[in-house]
XYZ file of C-alpha atoms in Angstrom:
621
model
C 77.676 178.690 353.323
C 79.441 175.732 353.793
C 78.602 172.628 355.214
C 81.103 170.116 354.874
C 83.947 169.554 352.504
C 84.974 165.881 352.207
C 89.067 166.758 350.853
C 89.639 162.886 349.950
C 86.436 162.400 347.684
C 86.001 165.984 346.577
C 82.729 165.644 347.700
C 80.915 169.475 348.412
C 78.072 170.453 349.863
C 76.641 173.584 350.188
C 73.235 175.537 351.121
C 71.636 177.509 348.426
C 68.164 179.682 348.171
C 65.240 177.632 347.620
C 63.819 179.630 344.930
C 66.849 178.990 342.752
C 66.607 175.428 342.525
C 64.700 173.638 340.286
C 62.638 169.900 341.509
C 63.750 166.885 339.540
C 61.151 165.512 337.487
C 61.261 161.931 338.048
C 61.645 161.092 334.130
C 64.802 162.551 334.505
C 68.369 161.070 335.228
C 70.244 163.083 337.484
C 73.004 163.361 334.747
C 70.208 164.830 332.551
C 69.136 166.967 334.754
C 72.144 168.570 335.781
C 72.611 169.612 331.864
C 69.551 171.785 332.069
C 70.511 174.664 335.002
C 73.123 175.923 332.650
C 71.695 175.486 329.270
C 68.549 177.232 330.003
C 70.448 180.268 331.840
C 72.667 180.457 328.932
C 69.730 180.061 326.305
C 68.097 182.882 328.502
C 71.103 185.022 328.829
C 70.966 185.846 325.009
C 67.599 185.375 323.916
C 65.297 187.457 326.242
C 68.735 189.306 327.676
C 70.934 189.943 324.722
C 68.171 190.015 321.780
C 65.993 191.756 324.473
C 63.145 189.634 323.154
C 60.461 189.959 325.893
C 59.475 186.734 327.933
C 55.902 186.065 327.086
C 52.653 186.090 328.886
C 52.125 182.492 330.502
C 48.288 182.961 329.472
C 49.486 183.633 325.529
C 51.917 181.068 324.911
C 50.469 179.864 321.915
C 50.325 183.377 320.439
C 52.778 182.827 317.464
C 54.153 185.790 315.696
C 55.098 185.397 311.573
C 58.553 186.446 312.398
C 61.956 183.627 312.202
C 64.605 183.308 314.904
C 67.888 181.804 313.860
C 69.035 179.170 316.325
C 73.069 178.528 315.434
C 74.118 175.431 317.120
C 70.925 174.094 317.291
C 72.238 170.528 318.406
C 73.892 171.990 321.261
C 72.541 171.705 324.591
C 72.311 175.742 324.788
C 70.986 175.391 321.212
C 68.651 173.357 322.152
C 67.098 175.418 324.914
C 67.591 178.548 322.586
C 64.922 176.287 319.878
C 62.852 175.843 323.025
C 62.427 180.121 324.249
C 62.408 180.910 320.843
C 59.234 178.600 320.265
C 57.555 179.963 323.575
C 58.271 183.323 322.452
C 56.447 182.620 319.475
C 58.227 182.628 316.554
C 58.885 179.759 314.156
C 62.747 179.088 314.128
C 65.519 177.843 312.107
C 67.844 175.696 313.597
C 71.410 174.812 312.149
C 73.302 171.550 313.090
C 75.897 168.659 311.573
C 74.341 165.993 309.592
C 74.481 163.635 311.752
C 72.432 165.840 314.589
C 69.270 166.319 312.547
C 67.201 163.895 314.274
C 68.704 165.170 317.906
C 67.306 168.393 316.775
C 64.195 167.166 315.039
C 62.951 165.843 318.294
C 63.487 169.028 320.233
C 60.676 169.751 318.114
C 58.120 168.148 320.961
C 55.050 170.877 320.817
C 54.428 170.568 317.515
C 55.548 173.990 316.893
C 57.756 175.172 313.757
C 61.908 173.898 313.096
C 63.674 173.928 310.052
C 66.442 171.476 310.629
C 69.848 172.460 308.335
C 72.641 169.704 308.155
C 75.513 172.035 306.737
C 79.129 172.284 306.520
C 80.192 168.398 306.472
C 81.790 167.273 303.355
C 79.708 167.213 300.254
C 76.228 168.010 302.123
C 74.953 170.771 301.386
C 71.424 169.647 301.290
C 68.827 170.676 304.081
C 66.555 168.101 306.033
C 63.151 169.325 306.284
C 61.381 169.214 309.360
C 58.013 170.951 308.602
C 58.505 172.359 305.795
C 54.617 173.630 305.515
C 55.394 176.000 307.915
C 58.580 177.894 305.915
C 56.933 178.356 302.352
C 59.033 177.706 299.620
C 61.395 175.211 301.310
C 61.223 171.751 300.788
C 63.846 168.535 301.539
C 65.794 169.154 299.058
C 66.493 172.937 299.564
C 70.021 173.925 299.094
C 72.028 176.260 301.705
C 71.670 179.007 299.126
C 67.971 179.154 298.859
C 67.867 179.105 302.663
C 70.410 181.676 302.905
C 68.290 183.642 300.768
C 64.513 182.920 301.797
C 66.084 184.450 305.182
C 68.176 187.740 304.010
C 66.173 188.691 301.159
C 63.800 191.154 303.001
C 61.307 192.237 299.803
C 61.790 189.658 296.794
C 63.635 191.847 293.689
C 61.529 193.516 290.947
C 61.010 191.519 288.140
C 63.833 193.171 285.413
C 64.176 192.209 281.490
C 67.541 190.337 281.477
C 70.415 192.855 280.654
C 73.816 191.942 279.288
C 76.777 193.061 281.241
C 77.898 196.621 280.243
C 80.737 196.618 277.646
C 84.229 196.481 279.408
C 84.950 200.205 278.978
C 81.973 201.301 280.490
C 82.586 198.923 283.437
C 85.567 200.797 283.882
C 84.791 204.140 286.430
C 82.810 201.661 288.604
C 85.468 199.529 289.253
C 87.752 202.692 289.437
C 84.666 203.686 292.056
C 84.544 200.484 294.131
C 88.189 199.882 294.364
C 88.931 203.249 295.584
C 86.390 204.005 297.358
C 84.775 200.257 298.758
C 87.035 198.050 298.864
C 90.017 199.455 300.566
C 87.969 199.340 303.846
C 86.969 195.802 302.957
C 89.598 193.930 300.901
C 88.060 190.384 301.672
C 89.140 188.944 298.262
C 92.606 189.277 296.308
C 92.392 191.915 294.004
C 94.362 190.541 291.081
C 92.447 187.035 291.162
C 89.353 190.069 290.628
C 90.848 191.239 287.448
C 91.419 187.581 286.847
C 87.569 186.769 286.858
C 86.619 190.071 284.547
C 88.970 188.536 281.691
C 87.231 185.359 282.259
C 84.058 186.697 282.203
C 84.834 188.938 278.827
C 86.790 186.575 276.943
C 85.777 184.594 274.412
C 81.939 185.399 275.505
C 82.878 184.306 278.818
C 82.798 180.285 277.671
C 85.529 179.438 280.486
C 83.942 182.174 283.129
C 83.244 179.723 286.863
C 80.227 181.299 288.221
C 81.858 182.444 290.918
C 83.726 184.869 288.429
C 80.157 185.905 287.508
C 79.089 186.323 291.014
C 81.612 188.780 291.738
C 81.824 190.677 289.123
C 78.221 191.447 289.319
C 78.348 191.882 292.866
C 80.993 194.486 292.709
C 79.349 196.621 289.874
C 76.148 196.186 291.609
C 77.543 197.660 294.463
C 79.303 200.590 293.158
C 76.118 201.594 291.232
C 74.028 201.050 294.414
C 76.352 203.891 296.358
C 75.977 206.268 293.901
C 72.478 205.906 293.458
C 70.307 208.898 295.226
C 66.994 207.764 294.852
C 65.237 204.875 294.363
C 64.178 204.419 290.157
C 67.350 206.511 289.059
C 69.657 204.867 286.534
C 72.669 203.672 289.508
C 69.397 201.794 291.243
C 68.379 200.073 288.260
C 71.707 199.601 286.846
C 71.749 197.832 290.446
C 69.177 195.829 290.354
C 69.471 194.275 287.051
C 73.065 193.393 288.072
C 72.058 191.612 291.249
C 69.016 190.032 289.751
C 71.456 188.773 287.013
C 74.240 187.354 289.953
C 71.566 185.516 291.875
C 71.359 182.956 289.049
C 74.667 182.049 290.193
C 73.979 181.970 293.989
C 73.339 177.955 293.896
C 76.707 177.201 292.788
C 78.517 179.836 294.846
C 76.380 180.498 298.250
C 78.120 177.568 299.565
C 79.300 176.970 303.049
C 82.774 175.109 303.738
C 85.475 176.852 301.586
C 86.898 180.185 301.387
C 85.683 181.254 298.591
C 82.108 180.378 299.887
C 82.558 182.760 302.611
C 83.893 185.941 299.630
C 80.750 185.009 298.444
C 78.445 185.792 301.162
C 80.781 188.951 301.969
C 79.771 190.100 298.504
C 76.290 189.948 299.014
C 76.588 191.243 302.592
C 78.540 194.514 301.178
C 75.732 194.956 298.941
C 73.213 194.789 301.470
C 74.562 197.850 303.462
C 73.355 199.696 299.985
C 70.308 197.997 299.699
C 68.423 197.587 302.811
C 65.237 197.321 301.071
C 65.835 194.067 299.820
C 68.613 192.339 301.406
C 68.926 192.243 305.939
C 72.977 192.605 306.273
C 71.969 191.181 309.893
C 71.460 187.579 308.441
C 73.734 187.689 305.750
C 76.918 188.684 308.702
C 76.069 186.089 310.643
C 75.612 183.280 308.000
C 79.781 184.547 307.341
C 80.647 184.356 310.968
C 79.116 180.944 311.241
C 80.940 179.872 308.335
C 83.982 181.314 309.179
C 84.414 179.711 312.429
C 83.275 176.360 311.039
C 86.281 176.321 308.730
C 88.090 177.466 311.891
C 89.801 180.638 310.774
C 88.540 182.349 313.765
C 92.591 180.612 314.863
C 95.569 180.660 313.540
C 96.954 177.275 312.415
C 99.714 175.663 314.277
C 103.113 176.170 312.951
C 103.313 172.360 311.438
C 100.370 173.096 308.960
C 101.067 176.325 308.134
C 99.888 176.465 304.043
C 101.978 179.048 302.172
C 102.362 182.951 303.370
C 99.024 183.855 300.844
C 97.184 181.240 301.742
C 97.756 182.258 305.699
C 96.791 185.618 304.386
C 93.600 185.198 302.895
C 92.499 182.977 306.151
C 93.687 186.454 308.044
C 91.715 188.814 305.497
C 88.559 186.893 305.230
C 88.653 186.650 309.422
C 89.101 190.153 309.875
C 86.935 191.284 307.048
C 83.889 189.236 309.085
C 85.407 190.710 312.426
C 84.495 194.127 311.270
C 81.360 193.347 310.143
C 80.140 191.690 312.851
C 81.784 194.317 315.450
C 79.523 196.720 313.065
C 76.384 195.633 312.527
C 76.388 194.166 316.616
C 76.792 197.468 317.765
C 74.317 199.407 315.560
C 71.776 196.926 316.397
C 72.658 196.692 319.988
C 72.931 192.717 319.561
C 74.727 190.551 321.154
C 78.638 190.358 319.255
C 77.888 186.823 317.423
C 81.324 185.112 319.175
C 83.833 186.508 321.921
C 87.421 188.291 321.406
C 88.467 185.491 323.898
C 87.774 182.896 321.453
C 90.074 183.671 318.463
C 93.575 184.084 317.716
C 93.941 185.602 314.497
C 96.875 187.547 313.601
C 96.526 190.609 310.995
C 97.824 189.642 307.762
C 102.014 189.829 307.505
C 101.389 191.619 303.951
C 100.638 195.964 303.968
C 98.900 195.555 300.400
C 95.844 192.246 299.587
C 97.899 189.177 298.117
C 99.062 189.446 294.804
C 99.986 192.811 294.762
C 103.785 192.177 294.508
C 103.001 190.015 291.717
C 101.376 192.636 289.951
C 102.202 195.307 287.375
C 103.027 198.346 289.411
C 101.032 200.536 286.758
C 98.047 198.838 287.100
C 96.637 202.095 289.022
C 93.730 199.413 290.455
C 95.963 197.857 292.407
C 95.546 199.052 296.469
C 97.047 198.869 299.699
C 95.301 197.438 302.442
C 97.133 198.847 305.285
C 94.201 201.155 306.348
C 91.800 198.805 306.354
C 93.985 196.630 308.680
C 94.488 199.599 311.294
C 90.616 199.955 310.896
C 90.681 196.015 312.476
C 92.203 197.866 315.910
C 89.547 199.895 316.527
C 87.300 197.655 315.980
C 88.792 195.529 318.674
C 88.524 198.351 320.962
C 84.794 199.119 319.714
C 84.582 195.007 320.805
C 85.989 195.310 324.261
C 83.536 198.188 325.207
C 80.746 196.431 323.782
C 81.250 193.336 325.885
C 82.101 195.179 328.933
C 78.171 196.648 328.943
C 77.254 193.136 329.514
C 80.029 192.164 331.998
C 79.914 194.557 334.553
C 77.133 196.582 336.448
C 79.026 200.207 336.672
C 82.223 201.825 335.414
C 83.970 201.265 339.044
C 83.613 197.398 338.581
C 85.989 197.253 335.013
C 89.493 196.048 335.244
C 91.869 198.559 334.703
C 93.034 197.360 331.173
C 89.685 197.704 330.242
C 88.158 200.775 331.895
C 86.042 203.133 330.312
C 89.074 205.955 330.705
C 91.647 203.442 329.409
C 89.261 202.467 326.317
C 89.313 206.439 325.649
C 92.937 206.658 325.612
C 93.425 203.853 323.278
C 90.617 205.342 320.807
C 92.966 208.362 320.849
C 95.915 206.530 320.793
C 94.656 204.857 317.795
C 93.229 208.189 316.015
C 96.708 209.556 316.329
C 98.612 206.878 315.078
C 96.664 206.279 311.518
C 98.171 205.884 308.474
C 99.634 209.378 307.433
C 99.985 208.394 303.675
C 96.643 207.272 303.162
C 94.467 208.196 300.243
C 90.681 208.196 299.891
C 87.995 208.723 302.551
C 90.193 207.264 304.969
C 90.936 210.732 306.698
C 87.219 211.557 307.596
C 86.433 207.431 308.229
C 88.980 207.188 310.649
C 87.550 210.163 312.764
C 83.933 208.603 312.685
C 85.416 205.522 314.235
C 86.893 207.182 316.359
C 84.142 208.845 317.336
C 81.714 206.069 317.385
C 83.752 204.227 319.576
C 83.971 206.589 322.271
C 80.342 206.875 322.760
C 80.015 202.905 322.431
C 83.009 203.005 325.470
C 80.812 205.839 327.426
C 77.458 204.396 326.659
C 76.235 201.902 330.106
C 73.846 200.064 329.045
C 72.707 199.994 332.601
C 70.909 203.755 332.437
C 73.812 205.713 333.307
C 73.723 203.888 336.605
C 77.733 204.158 338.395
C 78.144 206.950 335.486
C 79.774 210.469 336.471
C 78.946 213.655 335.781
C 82.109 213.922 333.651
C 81.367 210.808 331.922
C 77.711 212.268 331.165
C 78.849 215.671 329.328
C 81.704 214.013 327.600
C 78.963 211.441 326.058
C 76.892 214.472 325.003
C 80.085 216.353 323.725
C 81.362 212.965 321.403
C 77.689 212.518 320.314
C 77.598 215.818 318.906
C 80.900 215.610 317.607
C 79.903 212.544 315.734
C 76.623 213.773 314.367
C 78.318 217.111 313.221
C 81.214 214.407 311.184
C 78.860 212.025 309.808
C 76.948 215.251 308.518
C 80.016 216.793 306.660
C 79.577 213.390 304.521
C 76.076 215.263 303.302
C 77.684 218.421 302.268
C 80.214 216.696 300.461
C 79.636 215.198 297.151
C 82.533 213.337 296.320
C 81.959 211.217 299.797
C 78.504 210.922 299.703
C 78.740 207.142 297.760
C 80.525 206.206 301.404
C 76.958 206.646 303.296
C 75.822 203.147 304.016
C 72.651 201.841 305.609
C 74.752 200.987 308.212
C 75.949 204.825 309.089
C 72.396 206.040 309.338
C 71.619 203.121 311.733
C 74.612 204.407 313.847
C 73.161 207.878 313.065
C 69.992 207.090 314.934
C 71.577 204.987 317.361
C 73.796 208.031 318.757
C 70.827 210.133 318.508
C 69.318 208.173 320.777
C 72.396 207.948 323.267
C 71.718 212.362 322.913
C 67.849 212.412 323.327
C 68.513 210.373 326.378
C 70.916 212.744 328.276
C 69.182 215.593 327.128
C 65.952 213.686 328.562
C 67.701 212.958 331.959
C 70.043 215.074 332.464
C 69.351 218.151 330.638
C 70.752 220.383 333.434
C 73.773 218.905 333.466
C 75.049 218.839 329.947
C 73.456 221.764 328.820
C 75.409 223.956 332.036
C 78.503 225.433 330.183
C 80.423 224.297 333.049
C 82.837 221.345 333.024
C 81.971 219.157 335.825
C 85.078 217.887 337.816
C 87.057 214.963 336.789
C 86.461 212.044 338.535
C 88.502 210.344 340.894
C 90.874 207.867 338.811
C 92.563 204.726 340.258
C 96.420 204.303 339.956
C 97.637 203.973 336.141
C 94.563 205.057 334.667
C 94.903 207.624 331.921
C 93.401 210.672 332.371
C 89.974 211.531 331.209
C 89.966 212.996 327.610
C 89.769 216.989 328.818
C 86.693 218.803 328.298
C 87.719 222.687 327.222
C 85.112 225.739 328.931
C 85.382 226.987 325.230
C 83.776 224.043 324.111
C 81.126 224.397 326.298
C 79.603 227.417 325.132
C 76.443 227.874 324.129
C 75.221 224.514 324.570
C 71.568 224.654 323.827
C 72.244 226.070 320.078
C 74.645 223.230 319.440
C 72.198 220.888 320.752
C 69.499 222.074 318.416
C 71.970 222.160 315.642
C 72.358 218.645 316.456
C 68.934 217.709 316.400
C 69.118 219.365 313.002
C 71.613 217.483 311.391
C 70.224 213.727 312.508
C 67.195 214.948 311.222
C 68.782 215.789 307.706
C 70.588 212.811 308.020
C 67.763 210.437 308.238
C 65.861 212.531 305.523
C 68.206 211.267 303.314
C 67.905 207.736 304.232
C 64.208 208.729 303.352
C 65.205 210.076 300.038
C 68.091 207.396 298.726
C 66.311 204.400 300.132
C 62.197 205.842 300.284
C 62.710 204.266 304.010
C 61.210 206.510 306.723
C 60.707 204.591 309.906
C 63.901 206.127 311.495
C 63.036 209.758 310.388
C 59.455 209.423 311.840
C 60.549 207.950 315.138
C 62.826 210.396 315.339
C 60.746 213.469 314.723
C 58.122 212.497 317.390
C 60.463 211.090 320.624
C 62.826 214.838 320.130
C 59.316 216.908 319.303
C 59.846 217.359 323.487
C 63.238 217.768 323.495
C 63.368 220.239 320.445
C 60.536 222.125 322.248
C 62.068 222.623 325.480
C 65.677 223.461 323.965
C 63.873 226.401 321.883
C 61.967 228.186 324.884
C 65.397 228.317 326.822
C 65.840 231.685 327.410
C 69.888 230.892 327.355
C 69.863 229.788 323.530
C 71.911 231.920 321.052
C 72.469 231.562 316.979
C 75.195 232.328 316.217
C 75.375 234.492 313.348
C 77.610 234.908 310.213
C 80.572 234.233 312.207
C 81.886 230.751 312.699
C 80.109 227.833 314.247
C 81.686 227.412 317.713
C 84.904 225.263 317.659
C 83.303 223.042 314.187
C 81.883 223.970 311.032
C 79.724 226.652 309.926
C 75.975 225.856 310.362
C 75.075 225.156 306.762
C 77.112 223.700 304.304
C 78.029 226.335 301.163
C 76.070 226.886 298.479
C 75.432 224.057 295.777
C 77.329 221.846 298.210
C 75.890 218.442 299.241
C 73.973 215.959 297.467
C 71.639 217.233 294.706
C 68.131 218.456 295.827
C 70.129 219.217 299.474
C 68.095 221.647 301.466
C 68.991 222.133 304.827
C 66.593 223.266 306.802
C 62.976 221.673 305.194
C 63.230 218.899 307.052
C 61.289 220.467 310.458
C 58.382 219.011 312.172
């Protein structure tokens, strides 16, 4: 309310609740006071809020856990308050500021408790300042970016592996046919012919004129491929893995750097590699260490007309950006983290080229040569994945969203998008752009507010897409020649969805396991119509359910059997146990039998299909 409003010295006053406002301490200036309302709320907004980090116990705040939080921005006045929760949390944190903020930073430091201070990005420094350095072992004042980079993404330190030279270049040969097929049209974050460049380098005359960032990625590319066709942890692809990223990490000191281009491939490399790895490398760290990068250099925006560099040069900004974009879009979702920088905040064109630079310059025989043009419609969906995302932190309910970005309108663009893919493409790309598809409807019909404002309709068509999606992401299993696409990632989206199921079928069971279609709701003006739920596809519900259950289950059984990783299979196992139960004592359930699957795939895959040792059906509680 109002009291008075002085219009000649835009002077306001106005009442406000008590408990909201905060007493001044009297060692404060009112100008430094005023920074704090906002900084905290901010800081609080996406530590306890977004990272859902609980607030502690005001009786246990020196409790300290031996866990890190990253603080970006530490000099920041958010930063700053972000350093300060994360301390009374209890965790030691790393902090990341300009050279010339250290001590700013340093002396947030007031309770004694842990900081790691890292002046990056400015010139020529690429040295850390240590604040207590007992406290982070291993790191001292003169530890590099790399190292740091490292000491935080490498999750379990690498086996200790004879050195092995490189393969000879004609074995090399299938796993670059591999990657490049396969890999890297989805992610084309480096030039393709400057790749071909570094292998001669590398090869020639013993590789005497080889940079080490010719070293780094040609390591990091076999060591990928061989990591996706690995099944098992010991078998020859893993080791052939691990020797060649234990050989590329000698090189990590001259090419983990922050504040070129090139810098940024280089983390991309080892953040690709992670999504094979998981054991060893976090792909949570290594993405954000990119992003922070990226928008440091500033290609999170276009430049202005009067700088433009040349056409490539513009392109690789516009590849590296949306290479990140995807990433971080990714691994934000599957996490349920906060997106590490808005959509509002950039203004990035896609690149002007349909192929990676130097294509045209190329010899049109050279059958390693790739377009791009999928992975660049792969960027739109991503954007729409984005915009759903952000909206379950925006807004309370469904009836609150604008009507660009509704949860129906979100739908019909996913849709839109699925229909208009690239007809031509070869690869994976058919099945990846389904999963996508997919994945971001349930991410656009997912509240994260407990289904609160939700319809009915909304409810069944979230159980109907996360079946759909589990049932997809399983035909990967049953299909050898795609099995190399499974990532880390996709079994982390795996569980993720499963969880978006177990909780309908926990909630709402009656609902979405009733074969009928619950009426549409009501839809303002110019708002596309709900996708259409079909009575055919709601037969027999409680099988398809189960079958469901099923497939997640083989799903994570194989991230249990490729990575030896089975935290996600036994969580799994004992939150459906109840669910499972319940959906087998239904007196409606019925098997089909030899027939076909209702409206998808037949049950099991054929015989001698899938992944060696493939079993369905062992996997049960």
């Amino acid at each position: 309310m109002s009291l008075s409003i002085n219009s000649y010295t835009d002077n306001a006053q106005f009442l406000m609740d008590a408990g909201l406002a905060i007493p001044n301490s009297k060692n404060l200036s009112l100008p430094e006071a005023a920074n704090i309302g906002i900084g905290v709320e901010t800081a609080a907004l996406r530590i306890p809020g977004g990272c859902k980090i609980p607030l502690p116990d005001p009786e246990s705040l020196h409790v300290l856990k031996d866990e890190w939080a990253v603080v970006l921005g530490g000099a920041s006045n958010v930063g700053r308050f972000g350093i300060e929760l994360s301390k009374l949390c209890g965790y030691k944190v790393v902090a990341s500021c300009g050279a010339k903020s250290v001590e700013v930073v340093v002396s947030t430091d007031g309770m004694s408790l842990h900081a790691m201070i890292i002046g990056v990005l400015k010139g020529q420094s690429y040295r850390s300042v240590n604040a207590t350095s007992r406290d982070f072992h291993g790191i001292t004042s003169s530890t590099s970016f790399a190292n740091l980079l490292l000491s935080l993404a490498i999750a379990e330190p690498l086996p200790k592996l004879s050195p092995q030279p490189l393969p000879s270049r004609h074995e090399i040969t299938p796993l670059l046919r591999h990657y490049f097929d396969n890999l890297y049209t989805q992610l084309p974050f480096f030039v393709e012919t400057s790749f071909w460049t570094s292998v001669d380098a590398v090869y020639q005359s013993g590789g005497r004129f080889a940079k080490p960032f010719d070293h780094w990625i040609l390591r990091l590319v076999l060591a990928t491929s061989s990591a996706s066709t690995s099944y098992q942890p010991g078998d020859g692809d893993h080791q052939r893995a691990l020797s060649l990223i234990s050989g590329a990490l000698k090189y990590a000191e001259e090419v983990l750097r922050p504040g070129s281009v090139v810098g940024i491939q280089g983390i991309l490399l080892l953040a690709q590699y992670s999504f094979l790895d998981p054991n060893h490398f976090r792909s949570w760290y290594l993405v954000g260490t990119a992003v922070r990068a990226m928008i440091d250099l500033g290609l999170h925006q276009d430049p202005p007309l009067e700088v433009l560099s040349t056409p490539d040069r513009l392109d690789v900004r516009r590849i590296v950006y949306h290479c990140v974009y995807c990433l971080d879009r990714g691994v934000s979702t599957a996490l349920e983290r906060t997106l590490s920088f808005s959509d509002e905040s950039v203004n990035v064109a896609l690149p002007s080229v349909t192929t990676a630079p130097g294509f045209a310059l190329a010899d049109s025989s050279n059958v390693f040569l790739h377009s791009a043009q999928p992975a660049w419609h792969m960027v739109k969906i991503r954007q729409i994945m984005s915009t759903a995302y952000q909206n379950k932190y925006y807004y309370e309910n469904e009836a609150a969203l604008p009507n660009p970005t509704s949860t129906w309108s979100l739908c019909y663009k996913a849709q839109e998008w699925l229909d208009n893919a690239p007809q031509n493409t070869a690869g994976p790309f058919t099945i990846l752009y389904t999963l996508e598809s997919l994945y971001t409807t349930v991410i656009i019909l997912s509240p994260m507010h407990r289904f609160i404002g939700t319809s009915d309709y909304s409810k069944v068509l979230l159980f109907e897409r996360c079946m759909d999606y589990i049932r997809k992401l399983h035909q990967i299993l049953e299909t050898p020649s795609l099995l190399p696409l499974m990532t880390y990632h996709d079994i982390q989206r795996a569980y993720q969805v499963s969880s978006r199921f177990l909780d309908l079928l926990d909630r709402h069971s009656e609902l979405v396991l009733n074969p009928s279609v619950p009426p549409l709701p009501n839809i303002p003006f110019e708002t596309p119509e709900p996708p259409i739920i079909n009575n055919k596809d709601r037969v027999n519900c409680h099988a398809r359910a189960i079958v469901c259950l099923d497939y997640t289950q083989d799903l994570l059984q194989y991230c249990l059997r490729k990575w030896g990783i089975a935290t996600l299979l036994d969580t799994f196992q004992a939150v459906s146990a109840s669910a499972r139960k319940r959906l087998m004592q239904s007196p409606a359930i019925y098997i089909p039998g030899a027939g076909p699957y209702v409206a998808g795939p037949p049950l099991h895959p054929s015989a001698g299909g899938g992944y060696p040792g493939y079993d369905l059906g062992h996997y049960g509680p």
